[in-house]
Amino acid sequence: MPASKISKDDLKRHLSEKLTDYTLVGPVKSRLAYKFDVISNVDRLEIEYTTTVLPPKKQFMPTVEPLIRFQGDGTAQLPLIPTDRPVALVALHSCDLIATDLIDTIFATAPGDPYYKTRRENAVILGVRCMEPCDTHAFCNAMGTLDQKGGADIFLTPLDHHFLVEPLSKKGETFLAGAALSHSGDEDAQAVGRIANERDKQFRSQEKVDLKALSDAMTTSRDHEIWDELAGECLACGTCNITCPTCYCFDMCDKMELSLVDGERRRSWDSCQLREFAEVAGGENFRGTRADRQRHRFFRKGKYLFDRYDLTGCVGCGRCVRQCVADIDPLEVYQRLLERRSARV
Amino acid sequence: MSESITIPEQTLYLPIPTPVTAVRMLTKTECLITVELDPDRIEPYRPGQFFMLSLPGIGEAPISVCSPPEAYPRLQLCVRRVGKVTAHLHQLAVGSTIGIRGPMGNGVPLEQLKGQDLLIAAGGLGMVPLHALINHIVKNRADYGTVTVLYGAKEPGELLFRDELLQWGSRGDLNLHIAVNIADEDWMGHVGMITTLFQYVSVDVAKTAAVIVGPPVMYHFVMQEIRKLNLPPERIFLSLERRMKCGVGKCGHCQINEITVCQDGPVFSYDQLKTLPEAI
């Protein structure tokens, strides 16, 4: 357990002081929900929050970003990503920390993505332990991401009047330099244990999803009736992809200025649930039905990424089901697939 | 050929401006674009690989290598006019510049094919990457055993590289069989699907490899014929077509199961594809 703590006021004071060197990004209250936003006044920052609508991936991979700039003379250039001020990304829940690990893996795997890596390397990440379930949709406990620290540089655990503080990297230690840390004793560790115990009972499902078993179950579930059932409900709107912290698929298209000589090649978030996602120029569509696309979505979360990188593609944040008009719930899908598997065995 | 070039990560999505040295219409819908690659920035390519071609303001599209590796640093690309980018590529003039990224993908495993008898089956535009392979074989003929080429097209007017087909057919060391689905008045050759050409094929199972490129619908039928030949799956190679945006394994469009076609393919052995649902 951590040996340091900081009072809640002192942490805010420290973050405020850091504004001179860092661009601070963290959860703020929006009209209807929380969102990650740039913060110039730490009073807006809500370190203890229920989860945001959009995941923090937008910090490293904006919804739309220029990859190439074209000049009038026909030459193309890379846009520069400013790194003069490091970014402090504050108060990521464990689900988002693990999701960040996954996208780090993919975008750092050779050939590495320069845009993502530049932003990522420029950021210090402060994680925060969840002391209660975000709501009735979250199932991070079932996916094994609850309490995980992932690639956080600092991990905070909120108690009544202070945070326990764990620096996890050199970057984290540098960020904490000068903070009013004090010693944290066993009683704090015990308090965390007590709260976590109570917290765990409040999740909607107490059962852990066995990730290996899920991947195996998917292998034999290509023809499962669930895909057609989901296809009957899914509106193919792509909201699940947009709100998912581990979805990173993108489209690339050119945008010219009115002059038609200068312009940009941009990438923007894309969604495998949209009909044209796997369609080729001749009109052939390799995932032409909603059932194909739902299966692809869930197999990607539960099987493809797990098989390739040994990381869960679903972190149980619950964002997709929270926003899904058709109430499609990944945990229910996983449980159905695992059920049939155990019925067969 | 030059040594392999290390492409700096910073230029992952940056097209290299490349001069167009020739443009020739092959059919009503396909044109052959010749470009001169910058050997300091673009490494040698292999049959079965592809390049991302782009025009500023229009967009980018993956296009198969059409010329043999021996042509490097010259590169030929055969482009069918099917969409926005390809329509603009068709309007290119000699002396203009296009953006190029690549070569991408694994390509045909030439090392594995060496010393083998080869059965090559091309359906429609599948002849484009196979044109690169066949020309490579022709230039290194002693490296291969018996070579049989099956080529199926919808109609005679869609046959690509007609002058070269004549040359290949008259070489004497290359068995070329061509089929068209629908003949016209001038067509004197075989009429039927490409599968009907297999009646002319006999292979030595012990030392034959097959390379097949065509539209997905062709694979279903051609594979039935290939299976009858009892070739081992690890010596049957197919190239897959997929929507691609980045070409570097990031954008997710060409993902099949845990692989990305642009990085792990586009050429796969049948052995690999058998365990890849959705592949064909």
PDB file of N, CA, C and O in Angstrom, chain A residues 85-135:
ATOM      1  N   ARG A  85       4.457  22.391 -23.765  1.00  0.00           N
ATOM      2  CA  ARG A  85       3.861  22.230 -22.433  1.00  0.00           C
ATOM      3  C   ARG A  85       3.377  20.789 -22.281  1.00  0.00           C
ATOM      4  O   ARG A  85       2.546  20.316 -23.055  1.00  0.00           O
ATOM      5  N   PRO A  86       3.884  20.089 -21.269  1.00  0.00           N
ATOM      6  CA  PRO A  86       3.369  18.747 -21.039  1.00  0.00           C
ATOM      7  C   PRO A  86       1.918  18.803 -20.565  1.00  0.00           C
ATOM      8  O   PRO A  86       1.460  19.821 -20.032  1.00  0.00           O
ATOM      9  N   VAL A  87       1.211  17.709 -20.769  1.00  0.00           N
ATOM     10  CA  VAL A  87      -0.189  17.628 -20.365  1.00  0.00           C
ATOM     11  C   VAL A  87      -0.292  16.760 -19.113  1.00  0.00           C
ATOM     12  O   VAL A  87       0.334  15.694 -19.050  1.00  0.00           O
ATOM     13  N   ALA A  88      -1.041  17.217 -18.142  1.00  0.00           N
ATOM     14  CA  ALA A  88      -1.353  16.365 -16.995  1.00  0.00           C
ATOM     15  C   ALA A  88      -2.794  15.915 -17.150  1.00  0.00           C
ATOM     16  O   ALA A  88      -3.713  16.732 -17.135  1.00  0.00           O
ATOM     17  N   LEU A  89      -2.965  14.623 -17.374  1.00  0.00           N
ATOM     18  CA  LEU A  89      -4.303  14.063 -17.551  1.00  0.00           C
ATOM     19  C   LEU A  89      -4.720  13.480 -16.201  1.00  0.00           C
ATOM     20  O   LEU A  89      -4.127  12.511 -15.724  1.00  0.00           O
ATOM     21  N   VAL A  90      -5.722  14.116 -15.627  1.00  0.00           N
ATOM     22  CA  VAL A  90      -6.003  13.872 -14.219  1.00  0.00           C
ATOM     23  C   VAL A  90      -7.260  13.032 -14.021  1.00  0.00           C
ATOM     24  O   VAL A  90      -8.252  13.198 -14.733  1.00  0.00           O
ATOM     25  N   ALA A  91      -7.189  12.145 -13.051  1.00  0.00           N
ATOM     26  CA  ALA A  91      -8.340  11.407 -12.523  1.00  0.00           C
ATOM     27  C   ALA A  91      -8.923  10.393 -13.504  1.00  0.00           C
ATOM     28  O   ALA A  91     -10.126  10.323 -13.716  1.00  0.00           O
ATOM     29  N   LEU A  92      -8.053   9.583 -14.090  1.00  0.00           N
ATOM     30  CA  LEU A  92      -8.539   8.480 -14.914  1.00  0.00           C
ATOM     31  C   LEU A  92      -8.912   7.303 -14.018  1.00  0.00           C
ATOM     32  O   LEU A  92      -8.137   6.915 -13.148  1.00  0.00           O
ATOM     33  N   HIS A  93     -10.102   6.774 -14.262  1.00  0.00           N
ATOM     34  CA  HIS A  93     -10.502   5.568 -13.543  1.00  0.00           C
ATOM     35  C   HIS A  93      -9.691   4.380 -14.053  1.00  0.00           C
ATOM     36  O   HIS A  93      -9.112   4.430 -15.142  1.00  0.00           O
ATOM     37  N   SER A  94      -9.723   3.306 -13.287  1.00  0.00           N
ATOM     38  CA  SER A  94      -8.931   2.127 -13.651  1.00  0.00           C
ATOM     39  C   SER A  94      -9.301   1.587 -15.026  1.00  0.00           C
ATOM     40  O   SER A  94      -8.440   1.155 -15.786  1.00  0.00           O
ATOM     41  N   CYS A  95     -10.598   1.625 -15.358  1.00  0.00           N
ATOM     42  CA  CYS A  95     -11.023   1.132 -16.679  1.00  0.00           C
ATOM     43  C   CYS A  95     -10.289   1.904 -17.777  1.00  0.00           C
ATOM     44  O   CYS A  95      -9.778   1.323 -18.736  1.00  0.00           O
ATOM     45  N   ASP A  96     -10.216   3.215 -17.605  1.00  0.00           N
ATOM     46  CA  ASP A  96      -9.576   4.049 -18.627  1.00  0.00           C
ATOM     47  C   ASP A  96      -8.056   3.896 -18.624  1.00  0.00           C
ATOM     48  O   ASP A  96      -7.409   4.064 -19.659  1.00  0.00           O
ATOM     49  N   LEU A  97      -7.491   3.573 -17.468  1.00  0.00           N
ATOM     50  CA  LEU A  97      -6.041   3.338 -17.421  1.00  0.00           C
ATOM     51  C   LEU A  97      -5.688   2.085 -18.206  1.00  0.00           C
ATOM     52  O   LEU A  97      -4.725   2.064 -18.977  1.00  0.00           O
ATOM     53  N   ILE A  98      -6.490   1.037 -18.029  1.00  0.00           N
ATOM     54  CA  ILE A  98      -6.226  -0.216 -18.740  1.00  0.00           C
ATOM     55  C   ILE A  98      -6.492  -0.020 -20.239  1.00  0.00           C
ATOM     56  O   ILE A  98      -5.752  -0.527 -21.088  1.00  0.00           O
ATOM     57  N   ALA A  99      -7.537   0.735 -20.568  1.00  0.00           N
ATOM     58  CA  ALA A  99      -7.838   1.014 -21.976  1.00  0.00           C
ATOM     59  C   ALA A  99      -6.679   1.787 -22.612  1.00  0.00           C
ATOM     60  O   ALA A  99      -6.297   1.527 -23.757  1.00  0.00           O
ATOM     61  N   THR A 100      -6.102   2.721 -21.875  1.00  0.00           N
ATOM     62  CA  THR A 100      -4.970   3.499 -22.385  1.00  0.00           C
ATOM     63  C   THR A 100      -3.785   2.574 -22.647  1.00  0.00           C
ATOM     64  O   THR A 100      -3.104   2.697 -23.662  1.00  0.00           O
ATOM     65  N   ASP A 101      -3.577   1.617 -21.750  1.00  0.00           N
ATOM     66  CA  ASP A 101      -2.512   0.621 -21.958  1.00  0.00           C
ATOM     67  C   ASP A 101      -2.700  -0.100 -23.283  1.00  0.00           C
ATOM     68  O   ASP A 101      -1.746  -0.330 -24.020  1.00  0.00           O
ATOM     69  N   LEU A 102      -3.945  -0.465 -23.559  1.00  0.00           N
ATOM     70  CA  LEU A 102      -4.229  -1.238 -24.773  1.00  0.00           C
ATOM     71  C   LEU A 102      -3.940  -0.406 -26.018  1.00  0.00           C
ATOM     72  O   LEU A 102      -3.265  -0.861 -26.939  1.00  0.00           O
ATOM     73  N   ILE A 103      -4.445   0.823 -26.030  1.00  0.00           N
ATOM     74  CA  ILE A 103      -4.219   1.656 -27.225  1.00  0.00           C
ATOM     75  C   ILE A 103      -2.739   2.019 -27.338  1.00  0.00           C
ATOM     76  O   ILE A 103      -2.187   2.078 -28.439  1.00  0.00           O
ATOM     77  N   ASP A 104      -2.075   2.197 -26.201  1.00  0.00           N
ATOM     78  CA  ASP A 104      -0.614   2.404 -26.229  1.00  0.00           C
ATOM     79  C   ASP A 104       0.045   1.252 -26.967  1.00  0.00           C
ATOM     80  O   ASP A 104       0.913   1.460 -27.825  1.00  0.00           O
ATOM     81  N   THR A 105      -0.343   0.046 -26.623  1.00  0.00           N
ATOM     82  CA  THR A 105       0.263  -1.150 -27.222  1.00  0.00           C
ATOM     83  C   THR A 105       0.082  -1.131 -28.733  1.00  0.00           C
ATOM     84  O   THR A 105       1.024  -1.386 -29.483  1.00  0.00           O
ATOM     85  N   ILE A 106      -1.133  -0.829 -29.174  1.00  0.00           N
ATOM     86  CA  ILE A 106      -1.422  -0.887 -30.600  1.00  0.00           C
ATOM     87  C   ILE A 106      -0.722   0.241 -31.361  1.00  0.00           C
ATOM     88  O   ILE A 106      -0.122   0.018 -32.405  1.00  0.00           O
ATOM     89  N   PHE A 107      -0.753   1.433 -30.820  1.00  0.00           N
ATOM     90  CA  PHE A 107      -0.172   2.563 -31.545  1.00  0.00           C
ATOM     91  C   PHE A 107       1.336   2.665 -31.372  1.00  0.00           C
ATOM     92  O   PHE A 107       1.994   3.401 -32.090  1.00  0.00           O
ATOM     93  N   ALA A 108       1.877   1.895 -30.437  1.00  0.00           N
ATOM     94  CA  ALA A 108       3.334   1.869 -30.304  1.00  0.00           C
ATOM     95  C   ALA A 108       3.919   0.677 -31.034  1.00  0.00           C
ATOM     96  O   ALA A 108       5.101   0.633 -31.319  1.00  0.00           O
ATOM     97  N   THR A 109       3.067  -0.324 -31.356  1.00  0.00           N
ATOM     98  CA  THR A 109       3.550  -1.495 -32.083  1.00  0.00           C
ATOM     99  C   THR A 109       4.048  -1.043 -33.449  1.00  0.00           C
ATOM    100  O   THR A 109       3.364  -0.304 -34.144  1.00  0.00           O
ATOM    101  N   ALA A 110       5.251  -1.492 -33.822  1.00  0.00           N
ATOM    102  CA  ALA A 110       5.851  -1.029 -35.077  1.00  0.00           C
ATOM    103  C   ALA A 110       4.950  -1.353 -36.266  1.00  0.00           C
ATOM    104  O   ALA A 110       4.428  -2.458 -36.328  1.00  0.00           O
ATOM    105  N   PRO A 111       4.771  -0.423 -37.197  1.00  0.00           N
ATOM    106  CA  PRO A 111       5.276   0.946 -37.147  1.00  0.00           C
ATOM    107  C   PRO A 111       4.456   1.836 -36.187  1.00  0.00           C
ATOM    108  O   PRO A 111       3.245   1.822 -36.235  1.00  0.00           O
ATOM    109  N   GLY A 112       5.134   2.548 -35.320  1.00  0.00           N
ATOM    110  CA  GLY A 112       4.448   3.370 -34.322  1.00  0.00           C
ATOM    111  C   GLY A 112       3.765   4.578 -34.945  1.00  0.00           C
ATOM    112  O   GLY A 112       4.213   5.093 -35.955  1.00  0.00           O
ATOM    113  N   ASP A 113       2.671   4.992 -34.329  1.00  0.00           N
ATOM    114  CA  ASP A 113       1.925   6.147 -34.834  1.00  0.00           C
ATOM    115  C   ASP A 113       2.505   7.417 -34.215  1.00  0.00           C
ATOM    116  O   ASP A 113       2.416   7.621 -33.001  1.00  0.00           O
ATOM    117  N   PRO A 114       3.116   8.284 -35.034  1.00  0.00           N
ATOM    118  CA  PRO A 114       3.848   9.424 -34.464  1.00  0.00           C
ATOM    119  C   PRO A 114       2.948  10.413 -33.712  1.00  0.00           C
ATOM    120  O   PRO A 114       3.382  11.004 -32.731  1.00  0.00           O
ATOM    121  N   TYR A 115       1.728  10.565 -34.184  1.00  0.00           N
ATOM    122  CA  TYR A 115       0.835  11.555 -33.560  1.00  0.00           C
ATOM    123  C   TYR A 115       0.427  11.098 -32.163  1.00  0.00           C
ATOM    124  O   TYR A 115       0.498  11.841 -31.200  1.00  0.00           O
ATOM    125  N   TYR A 116      -0.011   9.859 -32.095  1.00  0.00           N
ATOM    126  CA  TYR A 116      -0.428   9.304 -30.804  1.00  0.00           C
ATOM    127  C   TYR A 116       0.744   9.287 -29.833  1.00  0.00           C
ATOM    128  O   TYR A 116       0.633   9.731 -28.692  1.00  0.00           O
ATOM    129  N   LYS A 117       1.881   8.774 -30.324  1.00  0.00           N
ATOM    130  CA  LYS A 117       3.026   8.613 -29.426  1.00  0.00           C
ATOM    131  C   LYS A 117       3.525   9.956 -28.899  1.00  0.00           C
ATOM    132  O   LYS A 117       3.886  10.071 -27.732  1.00  0.00           O
ATOM    133  N   THR A 118       3.538  10.963 -29.760  1.00  0.00           N
ATOM    134  CA  THR A 118       4.012  12.279 -29.322  1.00  0.00           C
ATOM    135  C   THR A 118       3.136  12.812 -28.191  1.00  0.00           C
ATOM    136  O   THR A 118       3.632  13.274 -27.165  1.00  0.00           O
ATOM    137  N   ARG A 119       1.824  12.715 -28.391  1.00  0.00           N
ATOM    138  CA  ARG A 119       0.919  13.214 -27.351  1.00  0.00           C
ATOM    139  C   ARG A 119       1.032  12.389 -26.078  1.00  0.00           C
ATOM    140  O   ARG A 119       1.013  12.913 -24.972  1.00  0.00           O
ATOM    141  N   ARG A 120       1.135  11.095 -26.275  1.00  0.00           N
ATOM    142  CA  ARG A 120       1.153  10.186 -25.121  1.00  0.00           C
ATOM    143  C   ARG A 120       2.410  10.404 -24.279  1.00  0.00           C
ATOM    144  O   ARG A 120       2.361  10.439 -23.047  1.00  0.00           O
ATOM    145  N   GLU A 121       3.546  10.536 -24.984  1.00  0.00           N
ATOM    146  CA  GLU A 121       4.811  10.706 -24.266  1.00  0.00           C
ATOM    147  C   GLU A 121       4.876  12.055 -23.561  1.00  0.00           C
ATOM    148  O   GLU A 121       5.601  12.232 -22.593  1.00  0.00           O
ATOM    149  N   ASN A 122       4.072  12.975 -24.055  1.00  0.00           N
ATOM    150  CA  ASN A 122       4.063  14.328 -23.486  1.00  0.00           C
ATOM    151  C   ASN A 122       3.146  14.430 -22.267  1.00  0.00           C
ATOM    152  O   ASN A 122       3.010  15.480 -21.677  1.00  0.00           O
ATOM    153  N   ALA A 123       2.489  13.337 -21.916  1.00  0.00           N
ATOM    154  CA  ALA A 123       1.472  13.407 -20.857  1.00  0.00           C
ATOM    155  C   ALA A 123       1.900  12.670 -19.602  1.00  0.00           C
ATOM    156  O   ALA A 123       2.565  11.637 -19.653  1.00  0.00           O
ATOM    157  N   VAL A 124       1.517  13.222 -18.468  1.00  0.00           N
ATOM    158  CA  VAL A 124       1.629  12.514 -17.200  1.00  0.00           C
ATOM    159  C   VAL A 124       0.197  12.162 -16.788  1.00  0.00           C
ATOM    160  O   VAL A 124      -0.715  12.990 -16.922  1.00  0.00           O
ATOM    161  N   ILE A 125      -0.010  10.916 -16.385  1.00  0.00           N
ATOM    162  CA  ILE A 125      -1.379  10.465 -16.097  1.00  0.00           C
ATOM    163  C   ILE A 125      -1.554  10.209 -14.599  1.00  0.00           C
ATOM    164  O   ILE A 125      -0.768   9.482 -13.979  1.00  0.00           O
ATOM    165  N   LEU A 126      -2.579  10.843 -14.048  1.00  0.00           N
ATOM    166  CA  LEU A 126      -2.931  10.609 -12.648  1.00  0.00           C
ATOM    167  C   LEU A 126      -4.185   9.735 -12.611  1.00  0.00           C
ATOM    168  O   LEU A 126      -5.249  10.142 -13.092  1.00  0.00           O
ATOM    169  N   GLY A 127      -4.047   8.542 -12.102  1.00  0.00           N
ATOM    170  CA  GLY A 127      -5.210   7.659 -11.964  1.00  0.00           C
ATOM    171  C   GLY A 127      -5.867   7.869 -10.619  1.00  0.00           C
ATOM    172  O   GLY A 127      -5.251   8.409  -9.700  1.00  0.00           O
ATOM    173  N   VAL A 128      -7.121   7.443 -10.535  1.00  0.00           N
ATOM    174  CA  VAL A 128      -7.802   7.553  -9.249  1.00  0.00           C
ATOM    175  C   VAL A 128      -8.616   6.292  -8.998  1.00  0.00           C
ATOM    176  O   VAL A 128      -9.271   5.774  -9.904  1.00  0.00           O
ATOM    177  N   ARG A 129      -8.523   5.771  -7.794  1.00  0.00           N
ATOM    178  CA  ARG A 129      -9.246   4.545  -7.449  1.00  0.00           C
ATOM    179  C   ARG A 129     -10.736   4.852  -7.296  1.00  0.00           C
ATOM    180  O   ARG A 129     -11.107   5.900  -6.746  1.00  0.00           O
ATOM    181  N   CYS A 130     -11.551   3.962  -7.797  1.00  0.00           N
ATOM    182  CA  CYS A 130     -12.999   4.136  -7.668  1.00  0.00           C
ATOM    183  C   CYS A 130     -13.442   3.565  -6.322  1.00  0.00           C
ATOM    184  O   CYS A 130     -13.153   2.406  -6.025  1.00  0.00           O
ATOM    185  N   MET A 131     -14.125   4.374  -5.519  1.00  0.00           N
ATOM    186  CA  MET A 131     -14.536   3.919  -4.200  1.00  0.00           C
ATOM    187  C   MET A 131     -15.991   3.459  -4.173  1.00  0.00           C
ATOM    188  O   MET A 131     -16.493   3.021  -3.155  1.00  0.00           O
ATOM    189  N   GLU A 132     -16.681   3.631  -5.295  1.00  0.00           N
ATOM    190  CA  GLU A 132     -18.018   3.048  -5.463  1.00  0.00           C
ATOM    191  C   GLU A 132     -18.243   2.841  -6.957  1.00  0.00           C
ATOM    192  O   GLU A 132     -17.580   3.483  -7.767  1.00  0.00           O
ATOM    193  N   PRO A 133     -19.171   1.940  -7.320  1.00  0.00           N
ATOM    194  CA  PRO A 133     -19.433   1.752  -8.748  1.00  0.00           C
ATOM    195  C   PRO A 133     -19.935   3.058  -9.353  1.00  0.00           C
ATOM    196  O   PRO A 133     -20.656   3.809  -8.679  1.00  0.00           O
ATOM    197  N   CYS A 134     -19.554   3.358 -10.599  1.00  0.00           N
ATOM    198  CA  CYS A 134     -20.009   4.593 -11.243  1.00  0.00           C
ATOM    199  C   CYS A 134     -21.543   4.636 -11.260  1.00  0.00           C
ATOM    200  O   CYS A 134     -22.152   5.663 -11.030  1.00  0.00           O
ATOM    201  N   ASP A 135     -22.143   3.503 -11.601  1.00  0.00           N
ATOM    202  CA  ASP A 135     -23.601   3.381 -11.647  1.00  0.00           C
ATOM    203  C   ASP A 135     -23.942   1.914 -11.834  1.00  0.00           C
ATOM    204  O   ASP A 135     -23.081   1.053 -11.663  1.00  0.00           O
TER     205      ASP A 135
END
